[in-house]
PDB file of C-alpha atoms in Angstrom:
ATOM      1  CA  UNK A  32     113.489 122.511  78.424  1.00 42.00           C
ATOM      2  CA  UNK A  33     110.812 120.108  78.994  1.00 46.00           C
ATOM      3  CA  UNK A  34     110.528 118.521  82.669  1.00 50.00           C
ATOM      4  CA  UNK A  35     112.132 114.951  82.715  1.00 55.00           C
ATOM      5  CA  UNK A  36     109.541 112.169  84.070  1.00 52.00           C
ATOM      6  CA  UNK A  37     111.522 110.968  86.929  1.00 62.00           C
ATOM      7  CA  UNK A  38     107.989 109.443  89.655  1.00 62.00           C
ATOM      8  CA  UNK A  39     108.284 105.502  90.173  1.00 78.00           C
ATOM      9  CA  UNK A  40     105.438 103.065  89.286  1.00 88.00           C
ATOM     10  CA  UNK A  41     102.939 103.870  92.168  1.00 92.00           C
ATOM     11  CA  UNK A  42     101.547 100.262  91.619  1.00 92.00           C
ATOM     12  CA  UNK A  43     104.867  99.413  93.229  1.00 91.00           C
ATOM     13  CA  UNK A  44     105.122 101.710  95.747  1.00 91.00           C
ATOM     14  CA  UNK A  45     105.490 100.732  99.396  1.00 91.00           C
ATOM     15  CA  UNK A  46     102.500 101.622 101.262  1.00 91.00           C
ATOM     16  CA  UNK A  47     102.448 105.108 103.034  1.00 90.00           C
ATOM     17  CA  UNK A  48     104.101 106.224 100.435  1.00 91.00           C
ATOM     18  CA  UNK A  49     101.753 106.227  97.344  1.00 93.00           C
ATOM     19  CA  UNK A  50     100.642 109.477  97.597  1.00 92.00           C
ATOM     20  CA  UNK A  51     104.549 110.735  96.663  1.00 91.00           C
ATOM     21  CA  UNK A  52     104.211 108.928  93.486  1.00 91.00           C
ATOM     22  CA  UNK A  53     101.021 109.761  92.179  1.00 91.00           C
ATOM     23  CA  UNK A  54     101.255 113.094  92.867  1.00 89.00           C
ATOM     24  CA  UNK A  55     104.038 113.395  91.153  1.00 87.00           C
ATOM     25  CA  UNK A  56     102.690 111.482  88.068  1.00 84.00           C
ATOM     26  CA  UNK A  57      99.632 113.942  88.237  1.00 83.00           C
ATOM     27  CA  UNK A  58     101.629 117.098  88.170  1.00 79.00           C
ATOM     28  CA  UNK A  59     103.570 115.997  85.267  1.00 69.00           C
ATOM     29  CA  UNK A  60     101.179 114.860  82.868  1.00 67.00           C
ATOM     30  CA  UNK A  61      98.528 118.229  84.107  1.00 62.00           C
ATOM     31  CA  UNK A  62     102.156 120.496  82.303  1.00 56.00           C
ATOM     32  CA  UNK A  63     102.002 118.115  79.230  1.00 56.00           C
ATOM     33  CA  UNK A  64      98.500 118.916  78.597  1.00 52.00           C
ATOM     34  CA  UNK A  65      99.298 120.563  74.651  1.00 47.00           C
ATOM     35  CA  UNK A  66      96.770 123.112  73.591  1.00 46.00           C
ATOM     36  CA  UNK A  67      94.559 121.624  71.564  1.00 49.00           C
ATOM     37  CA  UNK A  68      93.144 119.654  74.700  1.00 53.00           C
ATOM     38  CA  UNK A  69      93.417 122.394  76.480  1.00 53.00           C
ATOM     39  CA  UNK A  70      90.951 124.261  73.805  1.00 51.00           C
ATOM     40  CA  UNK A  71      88.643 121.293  74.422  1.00 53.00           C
ATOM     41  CA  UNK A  72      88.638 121.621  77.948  1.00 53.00           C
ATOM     42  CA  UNK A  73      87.777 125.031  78.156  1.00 52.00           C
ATOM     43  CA  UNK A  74      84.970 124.925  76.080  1.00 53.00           C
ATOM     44  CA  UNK A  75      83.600 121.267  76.819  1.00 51.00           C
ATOM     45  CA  UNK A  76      83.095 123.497  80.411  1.00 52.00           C
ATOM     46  CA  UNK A  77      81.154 126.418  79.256  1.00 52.00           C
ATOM     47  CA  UNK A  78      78.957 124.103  76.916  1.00 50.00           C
ATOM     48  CA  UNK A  79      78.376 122.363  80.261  1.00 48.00           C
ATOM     49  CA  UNK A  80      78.186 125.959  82.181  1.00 47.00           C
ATOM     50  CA  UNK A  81      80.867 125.615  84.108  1.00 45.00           C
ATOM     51  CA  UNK A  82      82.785 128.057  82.225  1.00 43.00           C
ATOM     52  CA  UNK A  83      85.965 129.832  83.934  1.00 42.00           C
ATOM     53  CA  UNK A  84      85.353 127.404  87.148  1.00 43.00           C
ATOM     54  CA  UNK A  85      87.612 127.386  89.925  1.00 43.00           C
ATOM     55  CA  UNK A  86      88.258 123.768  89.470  1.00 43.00           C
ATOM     56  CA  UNK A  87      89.509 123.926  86.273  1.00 46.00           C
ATOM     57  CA  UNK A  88      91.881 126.602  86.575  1.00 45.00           C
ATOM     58  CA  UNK A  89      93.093 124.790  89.623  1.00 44.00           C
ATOM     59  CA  UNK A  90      93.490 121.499  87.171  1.00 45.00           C
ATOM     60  CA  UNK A  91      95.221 123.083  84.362  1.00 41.00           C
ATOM     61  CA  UNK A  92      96.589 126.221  85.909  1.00 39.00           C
ATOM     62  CA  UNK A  93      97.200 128.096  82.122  1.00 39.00           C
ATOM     63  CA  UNK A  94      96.085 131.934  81.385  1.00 37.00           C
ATOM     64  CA  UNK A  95      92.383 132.030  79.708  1.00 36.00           C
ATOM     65  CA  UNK A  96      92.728 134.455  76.610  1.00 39.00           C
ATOM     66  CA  UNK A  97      90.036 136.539  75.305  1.00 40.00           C
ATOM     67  CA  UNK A  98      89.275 134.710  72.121  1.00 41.00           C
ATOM     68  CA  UNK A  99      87.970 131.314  74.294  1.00 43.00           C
ATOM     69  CA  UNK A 100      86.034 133.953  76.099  1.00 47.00           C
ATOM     70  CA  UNK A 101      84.371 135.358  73.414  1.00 43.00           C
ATOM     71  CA  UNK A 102      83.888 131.676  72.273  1.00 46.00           C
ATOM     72  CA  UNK A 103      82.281 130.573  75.033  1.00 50.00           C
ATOM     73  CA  UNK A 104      80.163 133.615  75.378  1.00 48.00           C
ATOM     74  CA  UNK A 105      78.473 132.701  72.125  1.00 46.00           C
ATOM     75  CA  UNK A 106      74.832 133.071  72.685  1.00 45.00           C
ATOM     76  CA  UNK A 107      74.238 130.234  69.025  1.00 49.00           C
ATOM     77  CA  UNK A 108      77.084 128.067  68.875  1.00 64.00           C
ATOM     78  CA  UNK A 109      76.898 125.481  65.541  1.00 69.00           C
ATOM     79  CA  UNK A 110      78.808 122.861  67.055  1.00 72.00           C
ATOM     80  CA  UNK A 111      76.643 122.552  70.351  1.00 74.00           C
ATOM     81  CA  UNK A 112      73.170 121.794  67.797  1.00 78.00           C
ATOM     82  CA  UNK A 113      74.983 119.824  65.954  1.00 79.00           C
ATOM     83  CA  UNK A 114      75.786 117.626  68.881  1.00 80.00           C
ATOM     84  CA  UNK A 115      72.087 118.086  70.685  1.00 81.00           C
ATOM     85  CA  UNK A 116      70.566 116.974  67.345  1.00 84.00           C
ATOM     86  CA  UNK A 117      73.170 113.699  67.558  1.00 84.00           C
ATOM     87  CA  UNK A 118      72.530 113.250  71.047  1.00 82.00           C
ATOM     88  CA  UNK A 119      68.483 113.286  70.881  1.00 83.00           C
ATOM     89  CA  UNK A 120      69.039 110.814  67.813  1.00 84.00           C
ATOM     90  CA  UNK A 121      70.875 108.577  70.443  1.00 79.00           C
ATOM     91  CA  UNK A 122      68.266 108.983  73.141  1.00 78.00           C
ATOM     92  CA  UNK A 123      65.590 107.312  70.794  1.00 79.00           C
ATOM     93  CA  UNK A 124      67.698 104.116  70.764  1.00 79.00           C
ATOM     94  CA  UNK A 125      66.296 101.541  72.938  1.00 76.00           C
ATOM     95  CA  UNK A 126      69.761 100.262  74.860  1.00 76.00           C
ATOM     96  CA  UNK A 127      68.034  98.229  77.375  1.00 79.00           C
ATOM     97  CA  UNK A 128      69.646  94.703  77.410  1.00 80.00           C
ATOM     98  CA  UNK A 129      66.862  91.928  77.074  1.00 83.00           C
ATOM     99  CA  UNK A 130      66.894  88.167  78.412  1.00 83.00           C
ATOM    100  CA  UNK A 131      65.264  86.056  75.385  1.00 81.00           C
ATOM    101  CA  UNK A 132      64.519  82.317  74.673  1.00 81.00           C
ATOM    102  CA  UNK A 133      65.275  79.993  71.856  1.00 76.00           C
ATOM    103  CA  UNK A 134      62.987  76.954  72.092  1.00 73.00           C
ATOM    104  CA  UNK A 135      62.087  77.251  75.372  1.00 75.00           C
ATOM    105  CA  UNK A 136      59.034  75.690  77.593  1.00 84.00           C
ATOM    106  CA  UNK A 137      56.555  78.196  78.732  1.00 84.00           C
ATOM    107  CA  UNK A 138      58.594  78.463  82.300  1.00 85.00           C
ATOM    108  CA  UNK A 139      61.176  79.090  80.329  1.00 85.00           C
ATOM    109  CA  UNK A 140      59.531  82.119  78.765  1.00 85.00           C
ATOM    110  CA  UNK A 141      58.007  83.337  82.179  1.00 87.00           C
ATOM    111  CA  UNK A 142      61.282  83.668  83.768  1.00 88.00           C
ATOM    112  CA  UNK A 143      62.725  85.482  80.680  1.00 87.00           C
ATOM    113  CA  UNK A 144      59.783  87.587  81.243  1.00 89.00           C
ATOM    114  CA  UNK A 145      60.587  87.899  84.840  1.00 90.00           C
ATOM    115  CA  UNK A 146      64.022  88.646  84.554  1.00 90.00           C
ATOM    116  CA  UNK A 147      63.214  91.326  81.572  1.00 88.00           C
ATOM    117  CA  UNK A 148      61.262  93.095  84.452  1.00 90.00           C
ATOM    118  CA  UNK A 149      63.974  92.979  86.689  1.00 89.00           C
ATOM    119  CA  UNK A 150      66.404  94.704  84.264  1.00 87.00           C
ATOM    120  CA  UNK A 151      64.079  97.648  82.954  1.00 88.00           C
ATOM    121  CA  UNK A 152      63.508  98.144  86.990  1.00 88.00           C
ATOM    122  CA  UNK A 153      67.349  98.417  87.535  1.00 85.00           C
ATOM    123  CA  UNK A 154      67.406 100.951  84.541  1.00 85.00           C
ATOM    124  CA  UNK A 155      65.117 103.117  86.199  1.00 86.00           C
ATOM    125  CA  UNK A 156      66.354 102.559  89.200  1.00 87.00           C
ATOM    126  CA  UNK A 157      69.457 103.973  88.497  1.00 85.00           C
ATOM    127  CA  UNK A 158      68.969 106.068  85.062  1.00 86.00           C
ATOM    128  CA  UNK A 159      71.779 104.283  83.585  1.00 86.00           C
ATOM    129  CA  UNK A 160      70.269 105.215  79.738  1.00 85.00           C
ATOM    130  CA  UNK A 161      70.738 109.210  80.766  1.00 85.00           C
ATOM    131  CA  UNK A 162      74.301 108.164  81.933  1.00 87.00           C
ATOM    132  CA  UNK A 163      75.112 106.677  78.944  1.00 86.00           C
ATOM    133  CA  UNK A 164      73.686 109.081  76.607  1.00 86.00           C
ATOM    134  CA  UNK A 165      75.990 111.927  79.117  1.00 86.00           C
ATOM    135  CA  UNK A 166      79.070 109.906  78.418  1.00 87.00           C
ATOM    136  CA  UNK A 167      78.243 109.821  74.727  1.00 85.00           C
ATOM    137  CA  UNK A 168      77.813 113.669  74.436  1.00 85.00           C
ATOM    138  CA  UNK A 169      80.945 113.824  76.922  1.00 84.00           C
ATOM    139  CA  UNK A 170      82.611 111.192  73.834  1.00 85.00           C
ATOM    140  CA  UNK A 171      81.548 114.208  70.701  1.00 83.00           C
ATOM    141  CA  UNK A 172      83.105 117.049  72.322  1.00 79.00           C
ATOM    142  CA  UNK A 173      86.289 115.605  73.820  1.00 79.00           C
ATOM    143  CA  UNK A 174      86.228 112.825  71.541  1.00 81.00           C
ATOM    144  CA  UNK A 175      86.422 110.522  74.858  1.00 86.00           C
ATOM    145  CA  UNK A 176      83.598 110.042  77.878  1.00 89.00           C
ATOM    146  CA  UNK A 177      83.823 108.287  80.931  1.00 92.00           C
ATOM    147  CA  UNK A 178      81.990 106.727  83.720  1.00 92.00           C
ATOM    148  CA  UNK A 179      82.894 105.340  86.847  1.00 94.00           C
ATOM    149  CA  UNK A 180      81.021 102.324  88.563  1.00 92.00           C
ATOM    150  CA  UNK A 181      81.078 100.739  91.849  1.00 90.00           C
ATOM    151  CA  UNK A 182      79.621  99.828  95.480  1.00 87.00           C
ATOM    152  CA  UNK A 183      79.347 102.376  97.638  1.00 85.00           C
ATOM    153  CA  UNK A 184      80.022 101.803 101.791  1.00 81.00           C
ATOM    154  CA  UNK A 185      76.905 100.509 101.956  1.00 84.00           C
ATOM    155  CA  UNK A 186      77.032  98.383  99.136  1.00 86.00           C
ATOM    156  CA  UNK A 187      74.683  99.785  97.112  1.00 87.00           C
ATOM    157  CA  UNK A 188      75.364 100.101  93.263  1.00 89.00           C
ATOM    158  CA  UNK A 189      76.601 103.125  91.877  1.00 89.00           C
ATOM    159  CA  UNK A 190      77.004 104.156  87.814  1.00 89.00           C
ATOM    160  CA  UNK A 191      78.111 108.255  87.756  1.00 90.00           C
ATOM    161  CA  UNK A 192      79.657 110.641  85.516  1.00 89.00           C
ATOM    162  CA  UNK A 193      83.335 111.294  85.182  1.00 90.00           C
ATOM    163  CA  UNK A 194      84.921 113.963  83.229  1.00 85.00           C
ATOM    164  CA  UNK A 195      87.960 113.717  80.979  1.00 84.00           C
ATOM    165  CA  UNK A 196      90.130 115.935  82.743  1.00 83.00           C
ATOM    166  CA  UNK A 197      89.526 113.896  85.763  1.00 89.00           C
ATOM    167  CA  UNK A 198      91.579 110.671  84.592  1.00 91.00           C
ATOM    168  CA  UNK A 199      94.850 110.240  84.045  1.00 89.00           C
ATOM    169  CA  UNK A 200      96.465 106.694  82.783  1.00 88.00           C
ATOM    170  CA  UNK A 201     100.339 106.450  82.047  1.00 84.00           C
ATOM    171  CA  UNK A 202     101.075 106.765  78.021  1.00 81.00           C
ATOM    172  CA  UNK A 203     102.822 103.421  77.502  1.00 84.00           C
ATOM    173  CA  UNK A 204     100.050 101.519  79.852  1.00 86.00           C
ATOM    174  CA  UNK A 205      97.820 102.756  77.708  1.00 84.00           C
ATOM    175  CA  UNK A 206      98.987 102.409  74.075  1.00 84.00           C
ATOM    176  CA  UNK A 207      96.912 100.131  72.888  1.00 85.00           C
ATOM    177  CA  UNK A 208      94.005 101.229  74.439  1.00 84.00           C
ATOM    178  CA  UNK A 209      93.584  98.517  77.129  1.00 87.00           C
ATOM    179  CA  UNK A 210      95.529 100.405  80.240  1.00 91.00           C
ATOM    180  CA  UNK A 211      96.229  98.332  83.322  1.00 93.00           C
ATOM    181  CA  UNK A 212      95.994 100.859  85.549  1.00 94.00           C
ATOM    182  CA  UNK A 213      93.847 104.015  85.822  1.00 94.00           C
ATOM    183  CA  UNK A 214      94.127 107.054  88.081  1.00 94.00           C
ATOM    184  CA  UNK A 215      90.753 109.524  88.938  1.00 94.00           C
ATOM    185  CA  UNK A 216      91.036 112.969  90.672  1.00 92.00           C
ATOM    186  CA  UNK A 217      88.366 114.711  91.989  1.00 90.00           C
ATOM    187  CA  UNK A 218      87.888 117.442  94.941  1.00 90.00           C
ATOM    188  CA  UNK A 219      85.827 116.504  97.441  1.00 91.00           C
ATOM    189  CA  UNK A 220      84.567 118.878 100.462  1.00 92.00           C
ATOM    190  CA  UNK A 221      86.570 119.142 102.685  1.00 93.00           C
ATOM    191  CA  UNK A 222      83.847 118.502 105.251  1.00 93.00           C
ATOM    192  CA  UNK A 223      82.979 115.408 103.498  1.00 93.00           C
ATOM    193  CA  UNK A 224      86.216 113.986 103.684  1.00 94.00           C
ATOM    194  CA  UNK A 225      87.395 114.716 107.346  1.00 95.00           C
ATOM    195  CA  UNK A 226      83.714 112.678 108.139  1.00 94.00           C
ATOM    196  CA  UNK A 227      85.070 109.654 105.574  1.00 93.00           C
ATOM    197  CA  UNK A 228      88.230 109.433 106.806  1.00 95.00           C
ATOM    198  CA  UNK A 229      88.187 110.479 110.375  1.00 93.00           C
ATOM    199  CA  UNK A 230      91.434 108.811 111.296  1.00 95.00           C
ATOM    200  CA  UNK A 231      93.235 111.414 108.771  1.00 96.00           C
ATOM    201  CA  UNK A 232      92.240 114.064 109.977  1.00 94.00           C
ATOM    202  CA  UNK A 233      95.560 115.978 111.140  1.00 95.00           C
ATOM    203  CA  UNK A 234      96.633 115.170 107.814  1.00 95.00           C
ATOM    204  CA  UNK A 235      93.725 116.863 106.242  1.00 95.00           C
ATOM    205  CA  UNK A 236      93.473 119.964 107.747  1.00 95.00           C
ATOM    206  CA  UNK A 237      97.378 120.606 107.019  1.00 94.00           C
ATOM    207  CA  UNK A 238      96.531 120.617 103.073  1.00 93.00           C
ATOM    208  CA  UNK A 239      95.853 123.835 101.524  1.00 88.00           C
ATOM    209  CA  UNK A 240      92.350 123.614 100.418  1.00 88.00           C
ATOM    210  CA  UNK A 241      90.786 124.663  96.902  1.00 86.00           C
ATOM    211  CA  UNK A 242      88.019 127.329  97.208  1.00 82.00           C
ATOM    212  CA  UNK A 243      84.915 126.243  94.984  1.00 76.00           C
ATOM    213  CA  UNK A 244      83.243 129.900  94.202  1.00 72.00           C
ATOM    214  CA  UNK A 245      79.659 129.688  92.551  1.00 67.00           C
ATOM    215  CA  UNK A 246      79.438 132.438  89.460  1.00 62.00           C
ATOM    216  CA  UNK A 247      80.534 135.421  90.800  1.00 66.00           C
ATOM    217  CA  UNK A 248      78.457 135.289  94.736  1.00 69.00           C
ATOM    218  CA  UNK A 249      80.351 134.986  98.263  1.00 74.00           C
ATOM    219  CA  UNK A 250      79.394 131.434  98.460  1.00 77.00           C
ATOM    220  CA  UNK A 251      81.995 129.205  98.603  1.00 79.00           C
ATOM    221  CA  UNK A 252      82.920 125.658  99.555  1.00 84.00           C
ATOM    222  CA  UNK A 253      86.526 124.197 101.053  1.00 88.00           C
ATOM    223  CA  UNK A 254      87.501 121.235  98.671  1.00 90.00           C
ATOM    224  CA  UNK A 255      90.512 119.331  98.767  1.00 92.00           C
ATOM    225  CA  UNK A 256      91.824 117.419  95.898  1.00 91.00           C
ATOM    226  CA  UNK A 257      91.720 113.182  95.901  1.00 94.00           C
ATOM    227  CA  UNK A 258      93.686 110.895  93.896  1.00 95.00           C
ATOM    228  CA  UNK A 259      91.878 107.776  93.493  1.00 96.00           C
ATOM    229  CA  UNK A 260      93.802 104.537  91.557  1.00 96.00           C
ATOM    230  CA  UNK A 261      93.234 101.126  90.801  1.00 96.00           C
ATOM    231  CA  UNK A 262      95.532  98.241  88.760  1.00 96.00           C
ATOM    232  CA  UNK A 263      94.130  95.004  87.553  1.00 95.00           C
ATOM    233  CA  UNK A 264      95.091  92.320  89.289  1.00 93.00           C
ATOM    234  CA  UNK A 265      96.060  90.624  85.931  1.00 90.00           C
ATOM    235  CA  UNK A 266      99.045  93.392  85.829  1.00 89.00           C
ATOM    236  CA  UNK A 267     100.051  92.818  90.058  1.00 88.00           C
ATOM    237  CA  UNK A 268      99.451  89.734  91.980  1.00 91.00           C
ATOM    238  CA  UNK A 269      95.885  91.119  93.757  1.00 92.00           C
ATOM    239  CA  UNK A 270      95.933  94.387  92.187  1.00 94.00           C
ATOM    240  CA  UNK A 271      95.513  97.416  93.798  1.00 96.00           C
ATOM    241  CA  UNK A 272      93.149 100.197  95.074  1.00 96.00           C
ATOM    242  CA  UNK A 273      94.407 103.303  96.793  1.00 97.00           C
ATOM    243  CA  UNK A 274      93.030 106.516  97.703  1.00 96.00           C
ATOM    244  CA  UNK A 275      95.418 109.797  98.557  1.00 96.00           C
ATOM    245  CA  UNK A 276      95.490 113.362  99.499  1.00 95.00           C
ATOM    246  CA  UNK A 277      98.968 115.359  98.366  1.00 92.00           C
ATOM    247  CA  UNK A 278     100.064 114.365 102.400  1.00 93.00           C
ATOM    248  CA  UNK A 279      98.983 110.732 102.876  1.00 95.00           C
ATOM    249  CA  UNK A 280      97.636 107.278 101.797  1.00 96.00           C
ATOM    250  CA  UNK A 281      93.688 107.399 103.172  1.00 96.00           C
ATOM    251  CA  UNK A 282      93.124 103.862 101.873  1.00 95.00           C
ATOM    252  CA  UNK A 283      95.588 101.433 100.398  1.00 96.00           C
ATOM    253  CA  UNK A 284      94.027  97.634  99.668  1.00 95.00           C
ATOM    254  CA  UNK A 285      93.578  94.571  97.028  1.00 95.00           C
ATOM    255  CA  UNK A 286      91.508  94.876  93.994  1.00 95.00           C
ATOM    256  CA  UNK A 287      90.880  91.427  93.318  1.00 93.00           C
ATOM    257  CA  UNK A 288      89.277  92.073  89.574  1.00 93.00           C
ATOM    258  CA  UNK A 289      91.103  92.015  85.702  1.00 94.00           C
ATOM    259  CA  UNK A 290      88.989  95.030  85.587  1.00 93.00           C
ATOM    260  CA  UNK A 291      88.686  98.924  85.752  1.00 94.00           C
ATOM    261  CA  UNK A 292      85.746 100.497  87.295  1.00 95.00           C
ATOM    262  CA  UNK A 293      86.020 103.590  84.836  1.00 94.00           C
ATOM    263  CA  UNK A 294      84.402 102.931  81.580  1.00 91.00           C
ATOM    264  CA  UNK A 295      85.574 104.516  78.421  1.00 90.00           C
ATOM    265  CA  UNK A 296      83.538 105.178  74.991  1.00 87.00           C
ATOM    266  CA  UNK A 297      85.485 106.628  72.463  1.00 83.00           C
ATOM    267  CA  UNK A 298      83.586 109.208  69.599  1.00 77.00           C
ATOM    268  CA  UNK A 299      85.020 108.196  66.106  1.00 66.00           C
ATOM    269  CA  UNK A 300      83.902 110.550  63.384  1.00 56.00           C
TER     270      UNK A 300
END
């Protein structure tokens, strides 16, 4: 008997109490995950050599057989060329955005010329045609890639990665491809966190935390696992922007934008 969906909309959720919801939503849809994605998951980490990781046995908790093992232990794998071959195609594309004229004075011109200079600089400032090419490959194996943009505390720009298994949006929000609403998990160090959010951190150190083991060494790192949400504000009057733990609300504010920060490209064949 399948599990009955019974969270509320966290978007509505009084505040302190966010974390109850989400949680809830998270643990859900992580059982509903059908087999076929969970194939894709499994290898989409071992082409990206994180194969058998901690983190995503702790994600999608399901017994590894021996026939993705031998997969994934595949020294030539057909698939993988065939997607480096389209990938260094797509790296020979020229994406860079360029500021032209049409009939314009020779000012005009310069400052096209100037501003041209000032996008290729923010390209390379921040690699953003590697990250786009990443999300691309991320797009052929899992047929979807995301990445996640922003201002970080001290306002400085931000364009980075995000896997699939990572988001989470609500089926009917997101029927017709246009979700309102958008929810990111990732663990975070625990360290790192208790130096974040300071003012949590009784509620921190009661969460069990998830050991990150590298290969098969003694090193390991104390993660915790962080919910991270937004809703336009076209969907709620200001929208909203939270940040949780599985015992707490560690930021709860507006988000003032008809926009998500997570950016989707899909991989049609």
């Amino acid at each position: 008997m399948s599990k009955e969906k019974n969270y509320g909309d966290w978007v509505d959720t009084e505040k302190g109490e966010v974390f109850n919801s989400i949680y809830e939503q998270i643990s859900y849809e992580t059982e509903q995950i059908t087999s076929q994605d969970e194939y894709l998951m499994r290898s989409i980490s071992a082409y990206l050599g994180r194969k058998n990781s901690t983190y995503d046995r702790y994600l999608y908790p399901k017994t590894y057989n021996s026939a993705i093992d031998i997969l994934n232990n595949l020294s030539y794998n057909v698939i993988a060329a065939a997607i480096d071959t389209l990938v260094a195609k797509l790296s020979e594309v020229d994406i860079l955005p360029k500021s032209i004229t049409n009939k314009s004075t020779a000012e005009g011109r310069q400052l096209a010329n100037n501003m041209n200079g000032i996008i290729n600089g923010l390209y390379n400032k921040y690699d953003i045609q590697q990250k786009i090419i990443d999300e691309y490959r991320d797009a052929m194996v899992w047929r979807t890639g995301f990445m996640k943009m922003g201002l970080d505390e001290n306002d400085e720009f931000f364009l980075e990665r995000v896997y699939k298994n990572e988001i989470t949006v609500d089926a009917v929000d997101s029927y017709y491809n246009n979700p309102y609403k958008i929810i990111q998990k990732k663990i975070i160090p625990k360290s790192v966190l208790l130096q974040k959010f300071s003012n949590f951190s009784e509620e921190i150190e009661e969460l069990l935390p998830i050991e990150l083991r590298m290969g098969e060494t003694n090193y390991s790192t104390q993660g915790i696992l962080v919910v991270e949400a937004w809703c336009k504000n076209s969907y709620k009057k200001g929208g909203r922007h939270v940040i949780c733990v599985q015992n707490a609300d560690l930021l709860d504010e507006k988000w003032d934008k008809n926009f998500l920060p997570i950016i989707k490209a899909d991989f049609q064949r």
